[in-house]
Amino acid sequence: MSERAHRHLIESPDLGEIVVDAASLQARVAELGAQITVDYEGRAPLLIGVLKGAVMFMADLARAISLPLEVDFMAVSSYGNATRTSGVVRIVKDLDIDLTGRHVLIVEDIVDSGLTLSYLRRTLAARGAASLEVCALLVREGLQKTDDDLRYVGFRIPPKFVVGYGLDFAERYRNLPYVCVFEGDQ
Ligand code: IMP
Ligand code: MG
């Protein structure tokens, strides 16, 4: 086994440097949960996770918020199995819960070009929510024109493709408990 393989939960020559380790993830999620608890006091927010990448983050974040809350999920496709954005976003699985009068918090794994999020914002804003905010675990530096509309951000990361803690390459590596660089052929 190579030295590098020992550092990773999954043995693969495609896994590189750890960008956010497990302890840092858990600490930051606790902070975000505490902040959201303060900001939404007296309300029962509806957390909307964007499948599948946000699943791990959603599960931890929801447990760090000490308020009554509800969760729902939607799935959009923007990437297929490639690692560059296609610019095409479509809803693959829609919400089950009505947004009318709800305080909605979109929970995203990573904001890259911002295309997925701007599509989601536009779509959900038309459904009568009382408020609509975004909590993104990761924001990749450099590509978005603006991220003023991201209310909560976990970490800003350098412009490299990453996997782990929900993020995949071709559906793999979501189960890594940390975020690391993917060095394989994209
Ligand atoms: P955007 O529409 O360009 O902002 O892309 C956002 C979506 O692309 C995310 O929700 C992810 O599903 C996917 N994505 C972007 N960058 C990465 C990455 O580095 N690793 C894994 N998935 C990514
Ligand atoms: Mg993905």
PDB file of C-alpha atoms and ligand atoms in Angstrom:
ATOM      1  CA  MET A   1       0.000   0.000   0.000  1.00  0.00           C
ATOM      2  CA  SER A   2       1.361   3.428  -0.872  1.00  0.00           C
ATOM      3  CA  GLU A   3       1.851   6.039   1.802  1.00  0.00           C
ATOM      4  CA  ARG A   4      -0.925   8.161   0.340  1.00  0.00           C
ATOM      5  CA  ALA A   5      -3.425   5.292   0.414  1.00  0.00           C
ATOM      6  CA  HIS A   6      -2.968   5.000   4.189  1.00  0.00           C
ATOM      7  CA  ARG A   7      -4.248   8.543   4.683  1.00  0.00           C
ATOM      8  CA  HIS A   8      -7.621   7.830   3.133  1.00  0.00           C
ATOM      9  CA  LEU A   9     -10.672   5.860   4.233  1.00  0.00           C
ATOM     10  CA  ILE A  10     -10.911   4.498   0.700  1.00  0.00           C
ATOM     11  CA  GLU A  11      -7.802   3.233  -0.991  1.00  0.00           C
ATOM     12  CA  SER A  12      -7.451   5.081  -4.301  1.00  0.00           C
ATOM     13  CA  PRO A  13      -4.607   6.753  -6.200  1.00  0.00           C
ATOM     14  CA  ASP A  14      -7.142   9.419  -7.258  1.00  0.00           C
ATOM     15  CA  LEU A  15      -7.513  10.903  -3.779  1.00  0.00           C
ATOM     16  CA  GLY A  16      -5.216  13.799  -2.932  1.00  0.00           C
ATOM     17  CA  GLU A  17      -4.729  16.416  -0.260  1.00  0.00           C
ATOM     18  CA  ILE A  18      -7.360  16.834   2.465  1.00  0.00           C
ATOM     19  CA  VAL A  19      -8.966  20.256   2.081  1.00  0.00           C
ATOM     20  CA  VAL A  20     -11.278  20.180   5.138  1.00  0.00           C
ATOM     21  CA  ASP A  21     -10.694  17.493   7.765  1.00  0.00           C
ATOM     22  CA  ALA A  22     -13.457  15.751   9.705  1.00  0.00           C
ATOM     23  CA  ALA A  23     -12.926  17.688  12.939  1.00  0.00           C
ATOM     24  CA  SER A  24     -13.048  21.047  11.140  1.00  0.00           C
ATOM     25  CA  LEU A  25     -16.235  20.013   9.336  1.00  0.00           C
ATOM     26  CA  GLN A  26     -17.935  19.027  12.576  1.00  0.00           C
ATOM     27  CA  ALA A  27     -16.808  22.200  14.367  1.00  0.00           C
ATOM     28  CA  ARG A  28     -18.028  24.471  11.567  1.00  0.00           C
ATOM     29  CA  VAL A  29     -21.358  22.632  11.244  1.00  0.00           C
ATOM     30  CA  ALA A  30     -21.899  23.157  14.989  1.00  0.00           C
ATOM     31  CA  GLU A  31     -21.215  26.897  14.550  1.00  0.00           C
ATOM     32  CA  LEU A  32     -23.587  27.178  11.598  1.00  0.00           C
ATOM     33  CA  GLY A  33     -26.277  25.295  13.536  1.00  0.00           C
ATOM     34  CA  ALA A  34     -25.886  27.633  16.502  1.00  0.00           C
ATOM     35  CA  GLN A  35     -26.106  30.694  14.249  1.00  0.00           C
ATOM     36  CA  ILE A  36     -29.205  29.383  12.473  1.00  0.00           C
ATOM     37  CA  THR A  37     -30.787  28.597  15.861  1.00  0.00           C
ATOM     38  CA  VAL A  38     -30.364  32.251  16.871  1.00  0.00           C
ATOM     39  CA  ASP A  39     -31.468  33.686  13.517  1.00  0.00           C
ATOM     40  CA  TYR A  40     -34.641  31.589  13.259  1.00  0.00           C
ATOM     41  CA  GLU A  41     -35.694  31.812  16.894  1.00  0.00           C
ATOM     42  CA  GLY A  42     -39.462  31.494  17.255  1.00  0.00           C
ATOM     43  CA  ARG A  43     -39.835  29.982  13.772  1.00  0.00           C
ATOM     44  CA  ALA A  44     -39.765  26.446  12.413  1.00  0.00           C
ATOM     45  CA  PRO A  45     -37.541  26.582   9.337  1.00  0.00           C
ATOM     46  CA  LEU A  46     -37.897  24.197   6.422  1.00  0.00           C
ATOM     47  CA  LEU A  47     -34.486  22.880   5.378  1.00  0.00           C
ATOM     48  CA  ILE A  48     -34.320  21.874   1.736  1.00  0.00           C
ATOM     49  CA  GLY A  49     -31.380  19.632   0.889  1.00  0.00           C
ATOM     50  CA  VAL A  50     -30.150  19.387  -2.654  1.00  0.00           C
ATOM     51  CA  LEU A  51     -29.616  15.704  -3.456  1.00  0.00           C
ATOM     52  CA  LYS A  52     -27.387  13.896  -3.338  1.00  0.00           C
ATOM     53  CA  GLY A  53     -24.372  15.989  -2.366  1.00  0.00           C
ATOM     54  CA  ALA A  54     -25.980  17.775   0.580  1.00  0.00           C
ATOM     55  CA  VAL A  55     -27.138  14.625   2.375  1.00  0.00           C
ATOM     56  CA  MET A  56     -24.263  14.317   4.872  1.00  0.00           C
ATOM     57  CA  PHE A  57     -24.198  18.064   5.549  1.00  0.00           C
ATOM     58  CA  MET A  58     -27.977  18.180   5.973  1.00  0.00           C
ATOM     59  CA  ALA A  59     -27.955  15.276   8.429  1.00  0.00           C
ATOM     60  CA  ASP A  60     -25.310  16.913  10.624  1.00  0.00           C
ATOM     61  CA  LEU A  61     -26.612  20.482  10.272  1.00  0.00           C
ATOM     62  CA  ALA A  62     -30.208  19.564  11.183  1.00  0.00           C
ATOM     63  CA  ARG A  63     -28.936  17.943  14.395  1.00  0.00           C
ATOM     64  CA  ALA A  64     -26.980  21.102  15.264  1.00  0.00           C
ATOM     65  CA  ILE A  65     -30.094  23.334  15.130  1.00  0.00           C
ATOM     66  CA  SER A  66     -32.103  23.398  18.351  1.00  0.00           C
ATOM     67  CA  LEU A  67     -35.436  24.466  16.899  1.00  0.00           C
ATOM     68  CA  PRO A  68     -38.464  22.603  15.642  1.00  0.00           C
ATOM     69  CA  LEU A  69     -37.759  22.171  11.933  1.00  0.00           C
ATOM     70  CA  GLU A  70     -38.742  20.172   8.885  1.00  0.00           C
ATOM     71  CA  VAL A  71     -36.600  18.716   6.137  1.00  0.00           C
ATOM     72  CA  ASP A  72     -37.309  18.029   2.507  1.00  0.00           C
ATOM     73  CA  PHE A  73     -35.125  17.186  -0.474  1.00  0.00           C
ATOM     74  CA  MET A  74     -35.005  17.961  -4.119  1.00  0.00           C
ATOM     75  CA  ALA A  75     -32.789  16.650  -6.857  1.00  0.00           C
ATOM     76  CA  VAL A  76     -31.547  18.697  -9.782  1.00  0.00           C
ATOM     77  CA  SER A  77     -29.187  17.641 -12.480  1.00  0.00           C
ATOM     78  CA  SER A  78     -26.507  19.972 -13.733  1.00  0.00           C
ATOM     79  CA  TYR A  79     -23.421  17.834 -14.118  1.00  0.00           C
ATOM     80  CA  GLY A  80     -24.134  14.257 -15.138  1.00  0.00           C
ATOM     81  CA  ASN A  81     -20.943  12.344 -14.475  1.00  0.00           C
ATOM     82  CA  ALA A  82     -18.660  15.102 -15.720  1.00  0.00           C
ATOM     83  CA  THR A  83     -16.940  17.582 -13.464  1.00  0.00           C
ATOM     84  CA  ARG A  84     -17.679  20.710 -15.456  1.00  0.00           C
ATOM     85  CA  THR A  85     -21.023  22.473 -15.422  1.00  0.00           C
ATOM     86  CA  SER A  86     -23.258  21.893 -18.423  1.00  0.00           C
ATOM     87  CA  GLY A  87     -25.256  25.049 -17.797  1.00  0.00           C
ATOM     88  CA  VAL A  88     -28.390  22.940 -17.976  1.00  0.00           C
ATOM     89  CA  VAL A  89     -30.304  22.505 -14.724  1.00  0.00           C
ATOM     90  CA  ARG A  90     -33.498  20.506 -14.414  1.00  0.00           C
ATOM     91  CA  ILE A  91     -35.568  19.197 -11.498  1.00  0.00           C
ATOM     92  CA  VAL A  92     -35.233  15.434 -11.197  1.00  0.00           C
ATOM     93  CA  LYS A  93     -37.122  15.136  -7.893  1.00  0.00           C
ATOM     94  CA  ASP A  94     -39.379  17.910  -6.630  1.00  0.00           C
ATOM     95  CA  LEU A  95     -40.364  18.806  -3.049  1.00  0.00           C
ATOM     96  CA  ASP A  96     -43.130  17.095  -1.107  1.00  0.00           C
ATOM     97  CA  ILE A  97     -43.819  20.000   1.267  1.00  0.00           C
ATOM     98  CA  ASP A  98     -45.740  23.163   0.292  1.00  0.00           C
ATOM     99  CA  LEU A  99     -43.570  26.289   0.645  1.00  0.00           C
ATOM    100  CA  THR A 100     -46.403  28.760   1.238  1.00  0.00           C
ATOM    101  CA  GLY A 101     -45.565  30.951   4.247  1.00  0.00           C
ATOM    102  CA  ARG A 102     -42.508  28.845   5.136  1.00  0.00           C
ATOM    103  CA  HIS A 103     -39.071  30.050   6.176  1.00  0.00           C
ATOM    104  CA  VAL A 104     -36.996  28.120   3.685  1.00  0.00           C
ATOM    105  CA  LEU A 105     -33.284  27.392   4.014  1.00  0.00           C
ATOM    106  CA  ILE A 106     -31.682  25.760   0.982  1.00  0.00           C
ATOM    107  CA  VAL A 107     -28.834  23.444   2.054  1.00  0.00           C
ATOM    108  CA  GLU A 108     -26.205  22.976  -0.670  1.00  0.00           C
ATOM    109  CA  ASP A 109     -22.961  20.997  -0.756  1.00  0.00           C
ATOM    110  CA  ILE A 110     -20.890  23.307  -2.950  1.00  0.00           C
ATOM    111  CA  VAL A 111     -21.397  26.437  -4.991  1.00  0.00           C
ATOM    112  CA  ASP A 112     -19.208  26.473  -8.069  1.00  0.00           C
ATOM    113  CA  SER A 113     -20.522  28.579 -10.975  1.00  0.00           C
ATOM    114  CA  GLY A 114     -23.631  29.360  -8.930  1.00  0.00           C
ATOM    115  CA  LEU A 115     -25.868  28.173 -11.792  1.00  0.00           C
ATOM    116  CA  THR A 116     -27.595  25.445  -9.779  1.00  0.00           C
ATOM    117  CA  LEU A 117     -28.338  27.810  -6.942  1.00  0.00           C
ATOM    118  CA  SER A 118     -29.617  30.684  -9.059  1.00  0.00           C
ATOM    119  CA  TYR A 119     -31.964  28.254 -10.806  1.00  0.00           C
ATOM    120  CA  LEU A 120     -33.184  26.895  -7.452  1.00  0.00           C
ATOM    121  CA  ARG A 121     -33.664  30.380  -6.026  1.00  0.00           C
ATOM    122  CA  ARG A 122     -35.732  31.497  -8.999  1.00  0.00           C
ATOM    123  CA  THR A 123     -37.849  28.364  -8.946  1.00  0.00           C
ATOM    124  CA  LEU A 124     -38.495  28.308  -5.198  1.00  0.00           C
ATOM    125  CA  ALA A 125     -39.012  32.082  -4.892  1.00  0.00           C
ATOM    126  CA  ALA A 126     -42.103  31.716  -7.075  1.00  0.00           C
ATOM    127  CA  ARG A 127     -43.749  29.330  -4.585  1.00  0.00           C
ATOM    128  CA  GLY A 128     -44.816  31.755  -1.851  1.00  0.00           C
ATOM    129  CA  ALA A 129     -42.184  31.177   0.842  1.00  0.00           C
ATOM    130  CA  ALA A 130     -42.066  33.798   3.632  1.00  0.00           C
ATOM    131  CA  SER A 131     -38.262  33.844   3.381  1.00  0.00           C
ATOM    132  CA  LEU A 132     -35.614  32.082   1.324  1.00  0.00           C
ATOM    133  CA  GLU A 133     -31.978  31.794   2.393  1.00  0.00           C
ATOM    134  CA  VAL A 134     -29.033  29.597   1.444  1.00  0.00           C
ATOM    135  CA  CYS A 135     -26.582  27.614   3.546  1.00  0.00           C
ATOM    136  CA  ALA A 136     -23.683  26.278   1.459  1.00  0.00           C
ATOM    137  CA  LEU A 137     -21.051  24.040   3.018  1.00  0.00           C
ATOM    138  CA  LEU A 138     -18.411  24.958   0.437  1.00  0.00           C
ATOM    139  CA  VAL A 139     -17.899  27.856  -1.956  1.00  0.00           C
ATOM    140  CA  ARG A 140     -15.235  27.449  -4.606  1.00  0.00           C
ATOM    141  CA  GLU A 141     -13.276  30.672  -4.868  1.00  0.00           C
ATOM    142  CA  GLY A 142     -13.226  32.628  -8.058  1.00  0.00           C
ATOM    143  CA  LEU A 143     -16.002  31.550 -10.370  1.00  0.00           C
ATOM    144  CA  GLN A 144     -19.204  33.167  -9.133  1.00  0.00           C
ATOM    145  CA  LYS A 145     -19.848  36.771 -10.097  1.00  0.00           C
ATOM    146  CA  THR A 146     -21.294  37.377  -6.643  1.00  0.00           C
ATOM    147  CA  ASP A 147     -22.162  35.313  -3.596  1.00  0.00           C
ATOM    148  CA  ASP A 148     -23.861  38.104  -1.658  1.00  0.00           C
ATOM    149  CA  ASP A 149     -26.991  36.003  -1.520  1.00  0.00           C
ATOM    150  CA  LEU A 150     -25.333  33.164   0.430  1.00  0.00           C
ATOM    151  CA  ARG A 151     -26.484  33.737   3.999  1.00  0.00           C
ATOM    152  CA  TYR A 152     -24.380  30.933   5.519  1.00  0.00           C
ATOM    153  CA  VAL A 153     -21.092  29.558   4.167  1.00  0.00           C
ATOM    154  CA  GLY A 154     -19.049  26.764   5.751  1.00  0.00           C
ATOM    155  CA  PHE A 155     -15.720  27.076   3.961  1.00  0.00           C
ATOM    156  CA  ARG A 156     -14.258  28.871   0.959  1.00  0.00           C
ATOM    157  CA  ILE A 157     -12.009  26.461  -0.914  1.00  0.00           C
ATOM    158  CA  PRO A 158      -9.422  26.794  -3.711  1.00  0.00           C
ATOM    159  CA  PRO A 159     -10.433  26.068  -7.324  1.00  0.00           C
ATOM    160  CA  LYS A 160      -9.841  22.305  -7.348  1.00  0.00           C
ATOM    161  CA  PHE A 161     -12.372  19.511  -7.792  1.00  0.00           C
ATOM    162  CA  VAL A 162     -13.105  17.917  -4.422  1.00  0.00           C
ATOM    163  CA  VAL A 163     -14.891  14.812  -3.126  1.00  0.00           C
ATOM    164  CA  GLY A 164     -16.099  13.521   0.225  1.00  0.00           C
ATOM    165  CA  TYR A 165     -18.717  14.371   2.887  1.00  0.00           C
ATOM    166  CA  GLY A 166     -21.440  13.950   0.277  1.00  0.00           C
ATOM    167  CA  LEU A 167     -19.543  15.201  -2.765  1.00  0.00           C
ATOM    168  CA  ASP A 168     -18.861  12.700  -5.494  1.00  0.00           C
ATOM    169  CA  PHE A 169     -16.952  11.937  -8.615  1.00  0.00           C
ATOM    170  CA  ALA A 170     -19.140   9.644 -10.759  1.00  0.00           C
ATOM    171  CA  GLU A 171     -21.146   8.748  -7.607  1.00  0.00           C
ATOM    172  CA  ARG A 172     -18.079   7.608  -5.652  1.00  0.00           C
ATOM    173  CA  TYR A 173     -16.386   8.947  -2.503  1.00  0.00           C
ATOM    174  CA  ARG A 174     -19.514  10.472  -0.904  1.00  0.00           C
ATOM    175  CA  ASN A 175     -18.790   8.427   2.242  1.00  0.00           C
ATOM    176  CA  LEU A 176     -15.431  10.017   3.044  1.00  0.00           C
ATOM    177  CA  PRO A 177     -15.890  11.827   6.379  1.00  0.00           C
ATOM    178  CA  TYR A 178     -13.733  14.739   5.116  1.00  0.00           C
ATOM    179  CA  VAL A 179     -13.297  16.756   1.917  1.00  0.00           C
ATOM    180  CA  CYS A 180     -10.243  16.077  -0.250  1.00  0.00           C
ATOM    181  CA  VAL A 181      -8.939  16.868  -3.732  1.00  0.00           C
ATOM    182  CA  PHE A 182      -9.866  14.460  -6.527  1.00  0.00           C
ATOM    183  CA  GLU A 183      -6.777  13.972  -8.682  1.00  0.00           C
ATOM    184  CA  GLY A 184      -8.094  11.422 -11.178  1.00  0.00           C
ATOM    185  CA  ASP A 185      -8.974  12.030 -14.820  1.00  0.00           C
ATOM    186  CA  GLN A 186     -12.164  14.061 -15.028  1.00  0.00           C
TER     187      GLN A 186
HETATM  188  P1  IMP B   1     -22.724  24.995  -9.959  1.00  0.00           P
HETATM  189  O1  IMP B   1     -24.092  24.953 -10.594  1.00  0.00           O
HETATM  190  O2  IMP B   1     -21.641  25.217 -10.990  1.00  0.00           O
HETATM  191  O3  IMP B   1     -22.627  26.002  -8.834  1.00  0.00           O
HETATM  192  O4  IMP B   1     -22.433  23.546  -9.416  1.00  0.00           O
HETATM  193  C1  IMP B   1     -22.968  23.097  -8.230  1.00  0.00           C
HETATM  194  C2  IMP B   1     -23.104  21.599  -8.192  1.00  0.00           C
HETATM  195  O5  IMP B   1     -22.072  20.944  -8.940  1.00  0.00           O
HETATM  196  C3  IMP B   1     -22.930  21.117  -6.762  1.00  0.00           C
HETATM  197  O6  IMP B   1     -24.163  21.053  -6.087  1.00  0.00           O
HETATM  198  C4  IMP B   1     -22.274  19.755  -6.934  1.00  0.00           C
HETATM  199  O7  IMP B   1     -23.262  18.742  -7.067  1.00  0.00           O
HETATM  200  C5  IMP B   1     -21.498  19.871  -8.223  1.00  0.00           C
HETATM  201  N1  IMP B   1     -20.066  20.186  -7.964  1.00  0.00           N
HETATM  202  C6  IMP B   1     -19.439  21.368  -8.171  1.00  0.00           C
HETATM  203  N2  IMP B   1     -18.150  21.316  -7.808  1.00  0.00           N
HETATM  204  C7  IMP B   1     -17.951  20.062  -7.333  1.00  0.00           C
HETATM  205  C8  IMP B   1     -16.788  19.387  -6.776  1.00  0.00           C
HETATM  206  O8  IMP B   1     -15.682  19.931  -6.632  1.00  0.00           O
HETATM  207  N3  IMP B   1     -16.991  18.091  -6.406  1.00  0.00           N
HETATM  208  C9  IMP B   1     -18.187  17.446  -6.532  1.00  0.00           C
HETATM  209  N4  IMP B   1     -19.287  18.040  -7.019  1.00  0.00           N
HETATM  210  C10 IMP B   1     -19.169  19.335  -7.438  1.00  0.00           C
HETATM  211 MG    MG B   2     -22.719  16.014  -7.822  1.00  0.00          MG
END
